[in-house]
Amino acid sequence: MALLGTGVIGGGWAARLLLAGVDVRLFDPHPGAVATVDSALERARRAWAGLTAVPLPPGGSLTVHGTVAEAVAGAELIQESAPEREAVKRPLLAEASRAAAPDAIIASSTSGLRPSLLDLEMERPQRFVVAHPFNPVYLLPLVEVCGSPRTSPATVERAVAIYRSVGMQPLVVRREIDGFIADRLLEALWREALWLVADDVATAREIDDAIRYGPGLRWAAMGTFLTYRLAGGENGMRHFMAQFGPTLEQPWSRLTDVPELDDPLLDKLVAQSDAQAAGRSIDELTQIRDDCLVGVLRALRDQSFGAGEVLARTERELLARAQSVDGSGPAAGADGRLVLHHTSVVPEWLDYNGHMTESRYLHVLGDATDALLLQIGIDTVHGQSASGYYTVETHIRHLREAHLGERLYVATQLLGYGEKRLHLWHELYRHSDGALLATGEHLLLHVDRATGRTAPAAEAVLAALAEIEADQRSTEWPEAAGAHIGGR
Amino acid sequence: MALLGTGVIGGGWAARLLLAGVDVRLFDPHPGAVATVDSALERARRAWAGLTAVPLPPGGSLTVHGTVAEAVAGAELIQESAPEREAVKRPLLAEASRAAAPDAIIASSTSGLRPSLLDLEMERPQRFVVAHPFNPVYLLPLVEVCGSPRTSPATVERAVAIYRSVGMQPLVVRREIDGFIADRLLEALWREALWLVADDVATAREIDDAIRYGPGLRWAAMGTFLTYRLAGGENGMRHFMAQFGPTLEQPWSRLTDVPELDDPLLDKLVAQSDAQAAGRSIDELTQIRDDCLVGVLRALRDQSFGAGEVLARTERELLARAQSVDGSGPAAGADGRLVLHHTSVVPEWLDYNGHMTESRYLHVLGDATDALLLQIGIDTVHGQSASGYYTVETHIRHLREAHLGERLYVATQLLGYGEKRLHLWHELYRHSDGALLATGEHLLLHVDRATGRTAPAAEAVLAALAEIEADQRSTEWPEAAGAHIGGR
């Protein structure tokens, strides 16, 4: 894909695409453009390491081009993220349309300009859409897709498929409107917030607190209509409207004052925003925001709800892709051990000391077991197998601490197996210095899910195990295997 | 405390207060009042079991009273949550003020009525405040505290302290205004959302998606001002306003249409809300909402940010309280084993099969280890000790599955200890049938945090261990202790 313009939004697009394994062709005359992409990519890598244990595809490549024509050459989709001014975007989009392949989709990241104003000078405007993402683009799944009256339905359909393929949730806007959907809601709230600041009812900090300690938590999960539906009880939305009708109508018909954005308001706003930041840099705040978003997205993923559903879907697709590209057999260490699981230490795995907490060692070792099971044909992550292996016994030795952000991998050895039994040895290593952090010895039994009882594994599974055993015939037996606590 | 009125808000108050160990005196002539409280309490219990591993205090007691005067007798705070109509609330508050103790605080849960309209008929209006909570009251920390011009500063101060003591985050509203702070923001967004529905720009579902896949996730973490500050880069809010000034001013000065709440809009809204619910009952949706909120709050707690900071503070306070009331020594099982840790299986601990995932067994056993360490004077949860015990070896045997919502407890035996060494045996039991689910054998070393090296534990710690060892002298040695994988 081609990206025109970086900045916060363009850099976020680059990071999302590169992480998703998409090659990016960049045009941005600004001298800091590549640094912007690098820094977004670094943030995105860290965030995704915390977001999922599913392996990401090999990263895409970034090439930088000196002209629009060179950047868009051969691109399937061209994403424009130039400054939010019609006078800048319109000629840039026109230039891209003249150089692009005839069937390339041309998309604008505009957060509010109508597509029918932006496509006026384009060649083939039927392949133009607005695709409005949200900051940070590499984490938030939403992208609003909105065509002009000239946009062809096929263009919208193709654009939706492309954005979905990089883990996003496209929301097709039914018809052109200033600000699309999300920004109209954002603006309405923002207008009211500014009015409260202007009138000294509340400070920036207090207004943010009024959101993040209360309604903002519900918005993250459910939005506004579903939240209110719950307040109506079993009788639903009509009951809610009847119950709160008069009270509800009063404020929205009365409270429509609009603040004037003059210098005193600006000064007040700046002072309050500085006070709220309390000396924390944008870099620190951005890190905090990303860590919070990762945690929130993971929490919603565990419920398979809202934005968490998008993450779960993306993980299933990544998993399918990782399995399908794996034509070269399992990755094997020099000693014949299998290296099937890589991960990074994320903030929520830490204890108060900044070390990975003990149950996360078993979490990582368990993920390595899942990776081995996937290798022999049993998908434990998405429950698509009729049988599974259950761990009955585990012996962990903690040898060294793991810290935030460290990349880890697990080397796995098959100690033995039978029709119903699997005996595994995991060694958890730190990537940077190859230090052995922990060992895990695990005994698993094969269980038929329908009956809940142990049962022989399928022939194909046993054959895969036999193959691994043969490959590891010369691998040394781990000295510490078979030990009891504190002994050999 | 006394509660006047139940319903969604009053029931939520009751649940939060009872769980926090506060006795509740209830007045509500509605026949379903007690059932409403029971159901809220059940939800709250389940949610808090997932929210924290810190022990909750013994629950408060609920008494139901036939008159306002009887309910408010002796209460320190009286919380009114009657229907949102001035004509109902004003006389009820007046009646309460005549019967209450002279220094009792009287608070209204109103979401929008001005306190100076509600206190007009009260005796001693200086002890009246609005304290506006958010649904579900037992989970969301925000409570807006707003006095009338007649309210005394001491009343606001006392109210804030009381709400903080039950895990809430009071936000004092500087001056009386319709809708206070949060509801003005909610209404502004809601007005715009209804307008989009009325004009067929988007459906209820699409509008919710525009929030929960994008900006809602940021609102949960940061609110609106801090989010925008990040978009301005290192130059902060002034740069953001300059950069987005014209684009920003345009929508908020133009997009101020207000929808008329007529029958066609109501019908449309109801139909779209039904479609969005897709047959899921309010009960199911409420469960989903609570599970999501628990996950989001825990995620933010792990970052110690926003609403997560409130949870972290509440946990520290609960912990301090649990330690201070513990004058009776450790809880001991019949066989001399210590029972120091109770928990429930929460949704995010489950694998795809609905069983507690393997690493969560170690999580629970680790929490039991922390509880034992707390008992001997080492606080591992909040990092207030200069030294700590680090696990070096763990042997888990998984004997039975644990399922969602099951209450679990751990019985702990001291197998041995030295100056630097601790050897523990945990047995994980299900509360309902006493089934043994797993055993854990753990070897820990005592480490000085300043040097990062093993060091002898303090005398007081060793003395506490000696006492436990003496208490457990006749406790049977566990048959499976000292075993290696698959053997004895």
Coordinates of C-alpha atoms in Angstrom, one line a residue, chain A residues 190-453:
Chain A
W190 CA -16.1 18.4 23.3
R191 CA -18.2 21.5 22.7
E192 CA -20.0 20.9 26.0
A193 CA -16.7 20.3 27.7
L194 CA -15.2 23.6 26.4
W195 CA -18.4 25.4 27.4
L196 CA -18.0 24.1 31.0
V197 CA -14.3 25.3 31.0
A198 CA -15.3 28.7 29.6
D199 CA -17.9 29.1 32.3
D200 CA -15.7 27.9 35.1
V201 CA -18.1 25.1 36.0
A202 CA -15.2 22.6 35.9
T203 CA -11.6 22.3 34.9
A204 CA -10.2 20.1 32.2
R205 CA -9.1 17.6 34.8
E206 CA -12.5 17.5 36.5
I207 CA -14.2 17.0 33.2
D208 CA -11.9 14.1 32.2
D209 CA -12.5 12.6 35.7
A210 CA -16.3 12.9 35.1
I211 CA -15.7 10.7 32.1
R212 CA -13.0 8.2 33.0
Y213 CA -14.3 7.3 36.5
G214 CA -17.8 6.7 35.2
P215 CA -19.5 6.9 31.8
G216 CA -16.3 6.4 29.8
L217 CA -15.9 2.9 31.3
R218 CA -19.4 2.0 29.9
W219 CA -18.7 3.6 26.6
A220 CA -15.7 1.5 26.1
A221 CA -17.8 -1.7 26.5
M222 CA -21.2 -0.8 25.1
G223 CA -21.5 2.7 23.6
T224 CA -24.5 4.8 24.5
F225 CA -27.7 3.2 23.2
L226 CA -27.0 -0.2 24.7
T227 CA -26.0 1.3 28.0
Y228 CA -29.3 3.2 28.2
R229 CA -31.2 0.1 27.2
L230 CA -30.0 -1.5 30.4
A231 CA -31.3 1.4 32.4
G232 CA -34.8 0.7 31.0
G233 CA -35.0 -2.8 32.5
E234 CA -36.7 -5.7 30.7
N235 CA -39.1 -3.3 29.0
G236 CA -36.3 -1.9 26.9
M237 CA -35.8 1.4 25.1
R238 CA -39.4 2.5 25.0
H239 CA -39.6 2.2 28.8
F240 CA -36.3 4.0 29.2
M241 CA -37.5 6.9 27.0
A242 CA -40.9 7.0 28.8
Q243 CA -39.2 6.9 32.2
F244 CA -36.6 9.5 31.5
G245 CA -38.5 11.4 28.7
P246 CA -39.3 14.7 30.3
T247 CA -36.0 14.9 32.2
L248 CA -34.2 13.8 29.1
E249 CA -35.8 16.2 26.8
Q250 CA -35.2 19.2 29.0
P251 CA -31.4 19.3 29.0
W252 CA -31.0 18.5 25.3
S253 CA -33.4 21.2 24.2
R254 CA -32.0 23.8 26.6
L255 CA -28.3 23.1 27.0
T256 CA -27.1 24.1 23.6
D257 CA -24.9 27.1 24.4
V258 CA -21.9 27.3 22.3
P259 CA -18.6 28.7 23.7
E260 CA -16.7 31.3 21.7
L261 CA -13.1 30.1 21.1
D262 CA -11.4 33.4 22.1
D263 CA -8.0 34.0 23.6
P264 CA -9.1 34.0 27.3
L265 CA -10.7 30.6 26.8
L266 CA -7.6 29.3 25.0
D267 CA -5.3 30.5 27.7
K268 CA -7.5 28.9 30.4
L269 CA -7.6 25.7 28.5
V270 CA -3.8 25.5 28.0
A271 CA -3.2 26.2 31.7
Q272 CA -5.6 23.6 32.8
S273 CA -4.2 21.0 30.3
D274 CA -0.7 21.7 31.5
A275 CA -1.8 21.3 35.2
Q276 CA -3.5 18.0 34.3
A277 CA -0.4 16.6 32.6
A278 CA 1.6 17.4 35.8
G279 CA 4.9 17.5 34.0
R280 CA 4.5 14.2 32.2
S281 CA 5.8 14.4 28.6
I282 CA 3.7 13.4 25.6
D283 CA 5.9 10.4 25.3
E284 CA 5.1 9.2 28.9
L285 CA 1.4 10.0 28.4
T286 CA 1.3 8.1 25.1
Q287 CA 2.9 5.1 26.7
I288 CA 0.4 5.2 29.5
R289 CA -2.5 5.5 27.0
D290 CA -1.2 2.6 25.0
D291 CA -0.7 0.4 28.0
C292 CA -4.3 1.2 29.2
L293 CA -5.7 0.5 25.7
V294 CA -3.9 -2.8 25.5
G295 CA -5.3 -3.8 28.9
V296 CA -8.8 -2.6 28.0
L297 CA -8.7 -4.4 24.6
R298 CA -7.5 -7.6 26.3
A299 CA -10.2 -7.4 28.9
L300 CA -12.8 -7.0 26.2
R301 CA -11.2 -9.8 24.2
D302 CA -11.7 -12.1 27.2
Q303 CA -15.4 -11.3 27.0
S304 CA -15.4 -11.6 23.2
F305 CA -17.4 -8.3 23.2
G306 CA -17.1 -5.0 21.4
A307 CA -13.6 -4.1 20.4
G308 CA -12.5 -7.4 22.0
E309 CA -14.4 -9.3 19.4
V310 CA -12.4 -7.6 16.7
L311 CA -9.2 -8.6 18.5
A312 CA -10.4 -12.2 18.8
R313 CA -11.2 -12.3 15.1
T314 CA -7.8 -10.9 14.2
E315 CA -6.1 -13.5 16.4
R316 CA -8.0 -16.3 14.7
E317 CA -7.0 -15.0 11.3
L318 CA -3.3 -14.6 12.3
L319 CA -3.3 -18.1 13.7
A320 CA -4.8 -19.5 10.5
R321 CA -2.2 -17.6 8.5
A322 CA 0.7 -18.8 10.7
Q323 CA -0.5 -22.4 10.2
S324 CA -1.0 -22.1 6.4
V325 CA 2.4 -20.5 5.7
D326 CA 4.2 -23.1 7.8
G327 CA 5.3 -25.4 4.9
S328 CA 8.8 -25.7 6.2
G329 CA 8.0 -27.8 9.3
P330 CA 8.5 -26.8 12.9
A331 CA 11.3 -24.3 13.9
A332 CA 14.0 -26.4 15.6
G333 CA 16.8 -25.3 17.9
A334 CA 20.4 -26.4 17.2
D335 CA 19.9 -29.3 19.7
G336 CA 16.7 -30.5 18.0
R337 CA 14.3 -28.8 20.5
L338 CA 11.3 -27.1 19.0
V339 CA 11.1 -23.3 19.2
L340 CA 7.4 -22.7 18.7
H341 CA 6.5 -19.9 21.0
H342 CA 7.9 -16.3 21.2
T343 CA 6.5 -13.6 23.4
S344 CA 7.4 -10.3 25.2
V345 CA 6.9 -9.4 28.8
V346 CA 3.9 -6.9 29.0
P347 CA 3.1 -4.5 31.9
E348 CA 0.3 -6.6 33.4
W349 CA 2.6 -9.6 33.9
L350 CA 4.8 -7.7 36.4
D351 CA 4.7 -7.8 40.1
Y352 CA 5.3 -4.7 42.3
N353 CA 9.0 -5.3 41.9
G354 CA 9.0 -5.0 38.1
H355 CA 9.6 -8.7 37.7
M356 CA 7.4 -11.1 35.8
T357 CA 5.0 -12.6 38.4
E358 CA 5.3 -16.3 39.0
S359 CA 1.9 -17.4 37.5
R360 CA 3.0 -15.7 34.2
Y361 CA 5.8 -18.2 33.9
L362 CA 3.2 -20.9 33.7
H363 CA 1.2 -18.7 31.4
V364 CA 4.1 -18.5 28.9
L365 CA 4.9 -22.2 29.3
G366 CA 1.2 -23.1 28.8
D367 CA 1.2 -21.0 25.6
A368 CA 4.2 -23.0 24.5
T369 CA 2.3 -26.2 25.2
D370 CA -0.6 -24.8 23.1
A371 CA 1.9 -24.1 20.3
L372 CA 3.1 -27.6 20.4
L373 CA -0.4 -29.0 20.4
L374 CA -1.2 -26.8 17.4
Q375 CA 1.8 -28.3 15.7
I376 CA 0.4 -31.9 16.2
G377 CA -3.0 -30.9 15.0
I378 CA -4.9 -29.8 18.2
D379 CA -6.2 -26.2 18.4
T380 CA -6.7 -25.4 22.0
V381 CA -7.0 -21.7 21.5
H382 CA -10.2 -21.5 19.5
G383 CA -11.7 -24.8 20.6
Q384 CA -11.9 -26.3 17.1
S385 CA -10.8 -29.8 18.1
A386 CA -13.0 -32.6 19.3
S387 CA -10.4 -33.6 21.9
G388 CA -7.6 -32.0 23.8
Y389 CA -4.7 -32.5 26.2
Y390 CA -5.2 -31.5 29.8
T391 CA -2.3 -30.8 32.1
V392 CA -2.3 -33.0 35.2
E393 CA 1.1 -32.1 36.6
T394 CA 3.6 -29.3 36.3
H395 CA 7.1 -28.7 37.8
I396 CA 8.5 -25.3 37.3
R397 CA 12.0 -24.1 38.3
H398 CA 12.5 -20.4 38.4
L399 CA 16.1 -19.6 37.6
R400 CA 16.2 -15.9 36.6
E401 CA 13.9 -12.9 36.6
A402 CA 12.2 -11.6 33.4
H403 CA 11.5 -7.9 33.1
L404 CA 9.2 -5.6 31.2
G405 CA 9.6 -5.6 27.4
E406 CA 12.1 -8.5 27.3
R407 CA 11.5 -10.9 24.4
L408 CA 11.3 -14.5 25.4
Y409 CA 11.1 -17.8 23.7
V410 CA 10.5 -21.4 24.7
A411 CA 12.4 -24.5 23.5
T412 CA 10.4 -27.6 23.8
Q413 CA 11.4 -31.3 24.1
L414 CA 9.2 -34.3 24.0
L415 CA 10.2 -36.4 26.9
G416 CA 7.8 -39.2 26.1
Y417 CA 4.3 -40.0 25.0
G418 CA 1.8 -42.8 24.9
E419 CA -1.7 -43.2 23.4
K420 CA -3.2 -41.0 26.1
R421 CA -0.2 -39.4 27.7
L422 CA 2.2 -36.5 26.8
H423 CA 5.4 -35.7 28.8
L424 CA 6.9 -32.3 27.9
W425 CA 10.0 -30.3 28.8
H426 CA 10.1 -26.6 28.2
E427 CA 13.0 -24.2 28.6
L428 CA 12.2 -20.5 28.8
Y429 CA 14.9 -18.3 27.4
R430 CA 15.5 -14.6 27.1
H431 CA 16.1 -13.6 23.6
S432 CA 18.7 -10.8 24.2
D433 CA 21.3 -12.8 26.0
G434 CA 20.1 -16.4 25.7
A435 CA 19.7 -16.7 29.5
L436 CA 17.7 -19.7 30.7
L437 CA 15.0 -18.1 32.9
A438 CA 12.9 -21.2 33.9
T439 CA 12.2 -24.8 33.1
G440 CA 8.9 -26.6 33.0
E441 CA 8.2 -30.3 33.1
H442 CA 4.6 -31.1 32.3
L443 CA 2.5 -34.2 32.2
L444 CA -0.7 -34.1 30.0
L445 CA -3.5 -36.5 29.4
H446 CA -5.5 -36.8 26.2
V447 CA -9.2 -36.2 26.8
D448 CA -12.3 -36.7 24.6
R449 CA -14.3 -33.6 25.0
A450 CA -17.6 -35.2 24.4
T451 CA -17.2 -37.7 27.2
G452 CA -14.8 -35.7 29.4
R453 CA -12.7 -38.9 29.8

